[in-house]
PDB file of C-alpha atoms in Angstrom:
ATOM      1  CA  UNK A   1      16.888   9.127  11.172  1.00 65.00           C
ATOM      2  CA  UNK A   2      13.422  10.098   9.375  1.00 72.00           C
ATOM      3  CA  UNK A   3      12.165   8.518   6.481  1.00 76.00           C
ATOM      4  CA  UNK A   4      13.500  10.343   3.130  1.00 78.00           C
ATOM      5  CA  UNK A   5      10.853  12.683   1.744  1.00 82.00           C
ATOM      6  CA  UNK A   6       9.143  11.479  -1.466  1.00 86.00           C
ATOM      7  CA  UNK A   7      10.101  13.455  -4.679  1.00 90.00           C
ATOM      8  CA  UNK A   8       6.854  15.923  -4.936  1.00 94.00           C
ATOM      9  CA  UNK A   9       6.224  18.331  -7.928  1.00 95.00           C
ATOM     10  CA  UNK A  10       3.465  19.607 -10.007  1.00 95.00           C
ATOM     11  CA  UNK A  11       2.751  17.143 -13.391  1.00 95.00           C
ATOM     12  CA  UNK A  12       4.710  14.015 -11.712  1.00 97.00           C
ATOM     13  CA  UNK A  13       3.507  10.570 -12.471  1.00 98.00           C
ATOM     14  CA  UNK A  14       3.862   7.644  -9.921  1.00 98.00           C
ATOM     15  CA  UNK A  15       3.252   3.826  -9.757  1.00 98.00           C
ATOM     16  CA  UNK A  16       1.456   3.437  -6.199  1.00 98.00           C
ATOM     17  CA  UNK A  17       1.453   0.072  -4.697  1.00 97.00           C
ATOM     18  CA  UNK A  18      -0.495  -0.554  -1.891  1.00 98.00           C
ATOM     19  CA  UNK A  19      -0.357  -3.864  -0.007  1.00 97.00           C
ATOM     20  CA  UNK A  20      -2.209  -5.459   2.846  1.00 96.00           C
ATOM     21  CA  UNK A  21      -0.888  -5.327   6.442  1.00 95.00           C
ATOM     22  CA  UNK A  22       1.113  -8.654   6.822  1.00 92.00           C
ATOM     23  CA  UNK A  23       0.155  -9.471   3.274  1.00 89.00           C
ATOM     24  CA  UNK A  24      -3.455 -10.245   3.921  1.00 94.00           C
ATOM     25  CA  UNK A  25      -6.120  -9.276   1.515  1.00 95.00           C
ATOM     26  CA  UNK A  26      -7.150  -5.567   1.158  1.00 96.00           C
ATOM     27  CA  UNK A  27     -10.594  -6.772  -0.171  1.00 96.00           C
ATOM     28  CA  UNK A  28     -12.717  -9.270   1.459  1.00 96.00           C
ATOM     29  CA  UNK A  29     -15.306  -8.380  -0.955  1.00 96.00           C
ATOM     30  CA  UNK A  30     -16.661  -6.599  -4.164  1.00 96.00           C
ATOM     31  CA  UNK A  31     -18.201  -4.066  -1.863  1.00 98.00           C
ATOM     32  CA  UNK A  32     -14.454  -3.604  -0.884  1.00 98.00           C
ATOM     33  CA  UNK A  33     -13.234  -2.863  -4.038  1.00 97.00           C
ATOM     34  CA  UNK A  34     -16.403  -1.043  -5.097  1.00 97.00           C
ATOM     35  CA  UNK A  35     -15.581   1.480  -2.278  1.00 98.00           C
ATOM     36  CA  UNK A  36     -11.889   1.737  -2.660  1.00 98.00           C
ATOM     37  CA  UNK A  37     -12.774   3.037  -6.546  1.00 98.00           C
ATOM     38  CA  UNK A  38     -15.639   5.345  -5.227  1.00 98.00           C
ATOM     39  CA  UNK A  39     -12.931   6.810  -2.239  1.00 98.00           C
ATOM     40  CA  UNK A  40     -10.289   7.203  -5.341  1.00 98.00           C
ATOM     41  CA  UNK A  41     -12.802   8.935  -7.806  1.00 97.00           C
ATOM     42  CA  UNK A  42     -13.377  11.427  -4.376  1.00 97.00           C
ATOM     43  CA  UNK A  43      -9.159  11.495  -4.447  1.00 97.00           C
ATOM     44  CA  UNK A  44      -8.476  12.424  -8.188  1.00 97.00           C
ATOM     45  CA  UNK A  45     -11.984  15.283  -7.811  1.00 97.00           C
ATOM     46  CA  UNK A  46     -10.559  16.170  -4.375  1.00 97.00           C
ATOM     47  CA  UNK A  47      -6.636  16.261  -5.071  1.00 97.00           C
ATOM     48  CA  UNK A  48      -6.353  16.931  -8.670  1.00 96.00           C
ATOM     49  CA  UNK A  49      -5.142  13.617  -9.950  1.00 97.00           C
ATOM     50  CA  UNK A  50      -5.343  11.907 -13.078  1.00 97.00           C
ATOM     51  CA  UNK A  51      -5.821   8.116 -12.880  1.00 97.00           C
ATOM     52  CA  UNK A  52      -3.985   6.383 -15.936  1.00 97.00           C
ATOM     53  CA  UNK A  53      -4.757   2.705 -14.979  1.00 97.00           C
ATOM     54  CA  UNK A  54      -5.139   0.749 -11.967  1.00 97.00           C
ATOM     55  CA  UNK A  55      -5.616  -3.374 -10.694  1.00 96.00           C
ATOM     56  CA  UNK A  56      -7.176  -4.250  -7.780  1.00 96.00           C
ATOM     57  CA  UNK A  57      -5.500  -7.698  -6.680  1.00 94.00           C
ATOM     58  CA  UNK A  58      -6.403  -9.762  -3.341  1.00 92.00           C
ATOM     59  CA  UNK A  59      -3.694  -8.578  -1.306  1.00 94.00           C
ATOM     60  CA  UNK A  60      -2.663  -5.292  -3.218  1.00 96.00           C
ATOM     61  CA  UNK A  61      -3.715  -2.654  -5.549  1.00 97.00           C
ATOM     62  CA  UNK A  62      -1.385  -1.328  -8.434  1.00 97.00           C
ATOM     63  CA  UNK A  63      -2.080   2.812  -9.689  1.00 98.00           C
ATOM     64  CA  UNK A  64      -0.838   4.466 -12.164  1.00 98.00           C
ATOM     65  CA  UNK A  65      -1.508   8.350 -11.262  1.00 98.00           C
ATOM     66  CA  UNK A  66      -0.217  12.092 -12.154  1.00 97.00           C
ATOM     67  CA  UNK A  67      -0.325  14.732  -9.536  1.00 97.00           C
ATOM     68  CA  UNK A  68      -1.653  18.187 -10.806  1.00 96.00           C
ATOM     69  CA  UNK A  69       0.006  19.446  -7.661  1.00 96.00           C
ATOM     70  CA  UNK A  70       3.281  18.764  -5.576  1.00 97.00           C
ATOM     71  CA  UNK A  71       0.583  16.558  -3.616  1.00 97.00           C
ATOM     72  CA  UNK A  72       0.941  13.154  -3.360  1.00 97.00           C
ATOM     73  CA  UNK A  73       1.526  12.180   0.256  1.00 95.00           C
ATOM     74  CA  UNK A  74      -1.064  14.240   1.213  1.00 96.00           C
ATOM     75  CA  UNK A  75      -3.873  12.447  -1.201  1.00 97.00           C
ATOM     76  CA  UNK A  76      -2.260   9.210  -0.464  1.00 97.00           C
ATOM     77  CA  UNK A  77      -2.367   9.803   3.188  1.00 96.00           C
ATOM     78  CA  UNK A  78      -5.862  11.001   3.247  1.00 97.00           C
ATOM     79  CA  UNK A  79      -7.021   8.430   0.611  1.00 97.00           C
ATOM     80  CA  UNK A  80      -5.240   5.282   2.731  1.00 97.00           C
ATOM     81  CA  UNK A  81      -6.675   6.745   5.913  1.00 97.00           C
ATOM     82  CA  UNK A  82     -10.439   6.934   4.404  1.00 98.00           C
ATOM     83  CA  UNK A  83     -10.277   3.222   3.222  1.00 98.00           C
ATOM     84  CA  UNK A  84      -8.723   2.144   6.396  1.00 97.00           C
ATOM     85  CA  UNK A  85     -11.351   2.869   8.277  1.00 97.00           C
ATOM     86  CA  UNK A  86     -14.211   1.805   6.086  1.00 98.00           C
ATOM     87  CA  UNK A  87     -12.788  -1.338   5.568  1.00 97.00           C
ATOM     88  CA  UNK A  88     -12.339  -1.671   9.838  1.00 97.00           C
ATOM     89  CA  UNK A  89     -16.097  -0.622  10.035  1.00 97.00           C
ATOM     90  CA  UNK A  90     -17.551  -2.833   7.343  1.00 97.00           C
ATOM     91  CA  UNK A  91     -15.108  -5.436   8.788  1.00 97.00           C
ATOM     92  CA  UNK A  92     -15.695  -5.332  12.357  1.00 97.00           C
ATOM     93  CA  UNK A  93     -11.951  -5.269  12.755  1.00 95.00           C
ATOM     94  CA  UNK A  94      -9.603  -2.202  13.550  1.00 95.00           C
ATOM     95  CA  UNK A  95      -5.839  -1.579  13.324  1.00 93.00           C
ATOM     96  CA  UNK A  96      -3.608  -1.242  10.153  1.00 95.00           C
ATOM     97  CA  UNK A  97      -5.027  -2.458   7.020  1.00 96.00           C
ATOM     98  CA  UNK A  98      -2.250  -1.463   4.606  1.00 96.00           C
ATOM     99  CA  UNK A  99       1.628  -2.501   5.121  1.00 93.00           C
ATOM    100  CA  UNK A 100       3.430   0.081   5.870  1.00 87.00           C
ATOM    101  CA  UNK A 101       3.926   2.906   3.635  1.00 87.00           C
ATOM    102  CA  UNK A 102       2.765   3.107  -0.078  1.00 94.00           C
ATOM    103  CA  UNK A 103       5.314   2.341  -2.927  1.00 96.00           C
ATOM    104  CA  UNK A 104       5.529   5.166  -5.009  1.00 96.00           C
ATOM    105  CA  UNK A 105       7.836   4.612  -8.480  1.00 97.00           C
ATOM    106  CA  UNK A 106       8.569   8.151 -10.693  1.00 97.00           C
ATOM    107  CA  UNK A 107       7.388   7.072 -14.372  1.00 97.00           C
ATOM    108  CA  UNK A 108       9.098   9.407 -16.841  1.00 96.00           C
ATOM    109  CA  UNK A 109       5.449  10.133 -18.820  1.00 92.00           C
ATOM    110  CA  UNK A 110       7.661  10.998 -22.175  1.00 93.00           C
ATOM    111  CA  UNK A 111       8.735   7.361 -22.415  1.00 95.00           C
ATOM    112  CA  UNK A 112       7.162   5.295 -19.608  1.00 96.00           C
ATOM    113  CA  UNK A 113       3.785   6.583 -19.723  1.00 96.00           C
ATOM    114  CA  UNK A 114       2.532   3.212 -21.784  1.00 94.00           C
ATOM    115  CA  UNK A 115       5.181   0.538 -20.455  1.00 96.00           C
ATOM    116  CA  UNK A 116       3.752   1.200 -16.996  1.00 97.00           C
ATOM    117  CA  UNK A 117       0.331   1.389 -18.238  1.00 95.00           C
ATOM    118  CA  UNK A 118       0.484  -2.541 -19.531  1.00 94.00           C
ATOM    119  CA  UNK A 119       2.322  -3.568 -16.333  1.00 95.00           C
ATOM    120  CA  UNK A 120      -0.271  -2.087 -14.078  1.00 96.00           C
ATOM    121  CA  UNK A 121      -2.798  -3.872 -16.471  1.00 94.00           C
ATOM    122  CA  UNK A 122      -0.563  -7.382 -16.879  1.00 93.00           C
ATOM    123  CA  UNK A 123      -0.900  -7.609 -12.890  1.00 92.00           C
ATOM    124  CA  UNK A 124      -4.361  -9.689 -12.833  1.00 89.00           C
ATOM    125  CA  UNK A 125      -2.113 -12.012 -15.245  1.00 89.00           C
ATOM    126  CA  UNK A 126       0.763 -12.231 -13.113  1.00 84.00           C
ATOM    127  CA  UNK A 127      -0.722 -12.703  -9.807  1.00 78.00           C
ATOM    128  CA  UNK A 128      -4.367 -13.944 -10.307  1.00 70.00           C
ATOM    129  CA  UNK A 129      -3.522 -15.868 -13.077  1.00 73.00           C
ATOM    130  CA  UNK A 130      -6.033 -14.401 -15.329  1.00 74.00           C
ATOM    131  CA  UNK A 131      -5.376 -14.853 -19.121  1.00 79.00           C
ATOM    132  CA  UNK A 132      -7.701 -12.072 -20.717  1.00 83.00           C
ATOM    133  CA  UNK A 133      -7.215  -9.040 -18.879  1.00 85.00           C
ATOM    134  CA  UNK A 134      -9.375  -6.687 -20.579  1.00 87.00           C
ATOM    135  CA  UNK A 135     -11.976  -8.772 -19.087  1.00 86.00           C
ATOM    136  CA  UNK A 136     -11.209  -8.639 -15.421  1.00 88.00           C
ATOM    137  CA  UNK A 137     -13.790  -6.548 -13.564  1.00 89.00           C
ATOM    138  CA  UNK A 138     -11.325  -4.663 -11.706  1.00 94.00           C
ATOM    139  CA  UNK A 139      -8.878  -3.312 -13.951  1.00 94.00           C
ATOM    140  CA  UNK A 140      -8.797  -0.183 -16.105  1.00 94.00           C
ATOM    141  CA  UNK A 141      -7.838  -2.174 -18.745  1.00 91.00           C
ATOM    142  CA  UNK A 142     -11.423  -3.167 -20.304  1.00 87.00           C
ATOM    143  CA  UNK A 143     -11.627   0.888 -20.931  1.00 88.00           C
ATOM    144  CA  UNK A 144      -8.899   0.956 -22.864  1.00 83.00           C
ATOM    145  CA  UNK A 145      -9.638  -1.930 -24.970  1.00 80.00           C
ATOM    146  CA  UNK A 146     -13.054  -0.478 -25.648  1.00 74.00           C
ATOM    147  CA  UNK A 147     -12.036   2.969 -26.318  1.00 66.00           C
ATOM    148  CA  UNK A 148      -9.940   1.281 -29.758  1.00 57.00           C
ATOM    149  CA  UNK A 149     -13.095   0.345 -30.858  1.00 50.00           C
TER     150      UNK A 149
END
């Protein structure tokens, strides 16, 4: 028995979760993370998504995104794929990088939209223990707190 397809259509808004592969880190360094945002701006151009907020943690990154298209798997897929093996060649290492397939959670934009938006943001709170978020470097949530300005 396959795998259930994921629930695809045009306008849908997800929380992604990626982890590392047996819960080790998915960046060893800011380089890391620095590419992981450059291969997701190439996504969202590439794929027609809209990136509401995201988190990168040690061991996992947290995304809040909208599909334009009945298209996530295939972005996902060709997003985790890209990072994978930049991450093997900067790395000197090779095999799976991320654990298993992505978490991807519907968020009902209408009355979710914002909730999920502070929980993707909270993240760097809960799990690095950081107490100001809008100042962690890799967050979304520093553009938010300066667009209120």
């Amino acid at each position: 028995m396959g795998r259930p397809k994921r629930i695809q259509y045009a306008g849908a808004c997800y929380l992604v979760i990626l982890q590392g592969n047996n819960r080790q880190d998915l960046f060893l360094s800011n380089q890391d993370r620095r590419q992981f945002l450059t291969l997701l701006r190439q996504a969202k151009e590439r794929h027609g998504l809209s990136v509401y907020a995201y988190c990168l943690l040690g061991g996992s990154a947290q995304l809040l995104i909208e599909t334009a298209r009945p298209n996530l798997a295939a972005a996902m897929q060709a997003f985790n794929t890209q990072y994978t093996k930049y991450f093997n060649a900067a790395h000197n290492t090779v095999g799976h990088v991320l654990q298993g397939r992505y978490k991807a959670y519907l968020v009902d934009p209408e009355t979710h939209l914002a909730e999920t938006s502070r929980y993707v943001h909270l993240a760097c709170v809960r799990d690095a223990g950081k107490d100001r978020p809008w100042r962690y470097q890799w967050s979304s949530c520093a553009a938010y707190v300066e667009a209120e300005h």
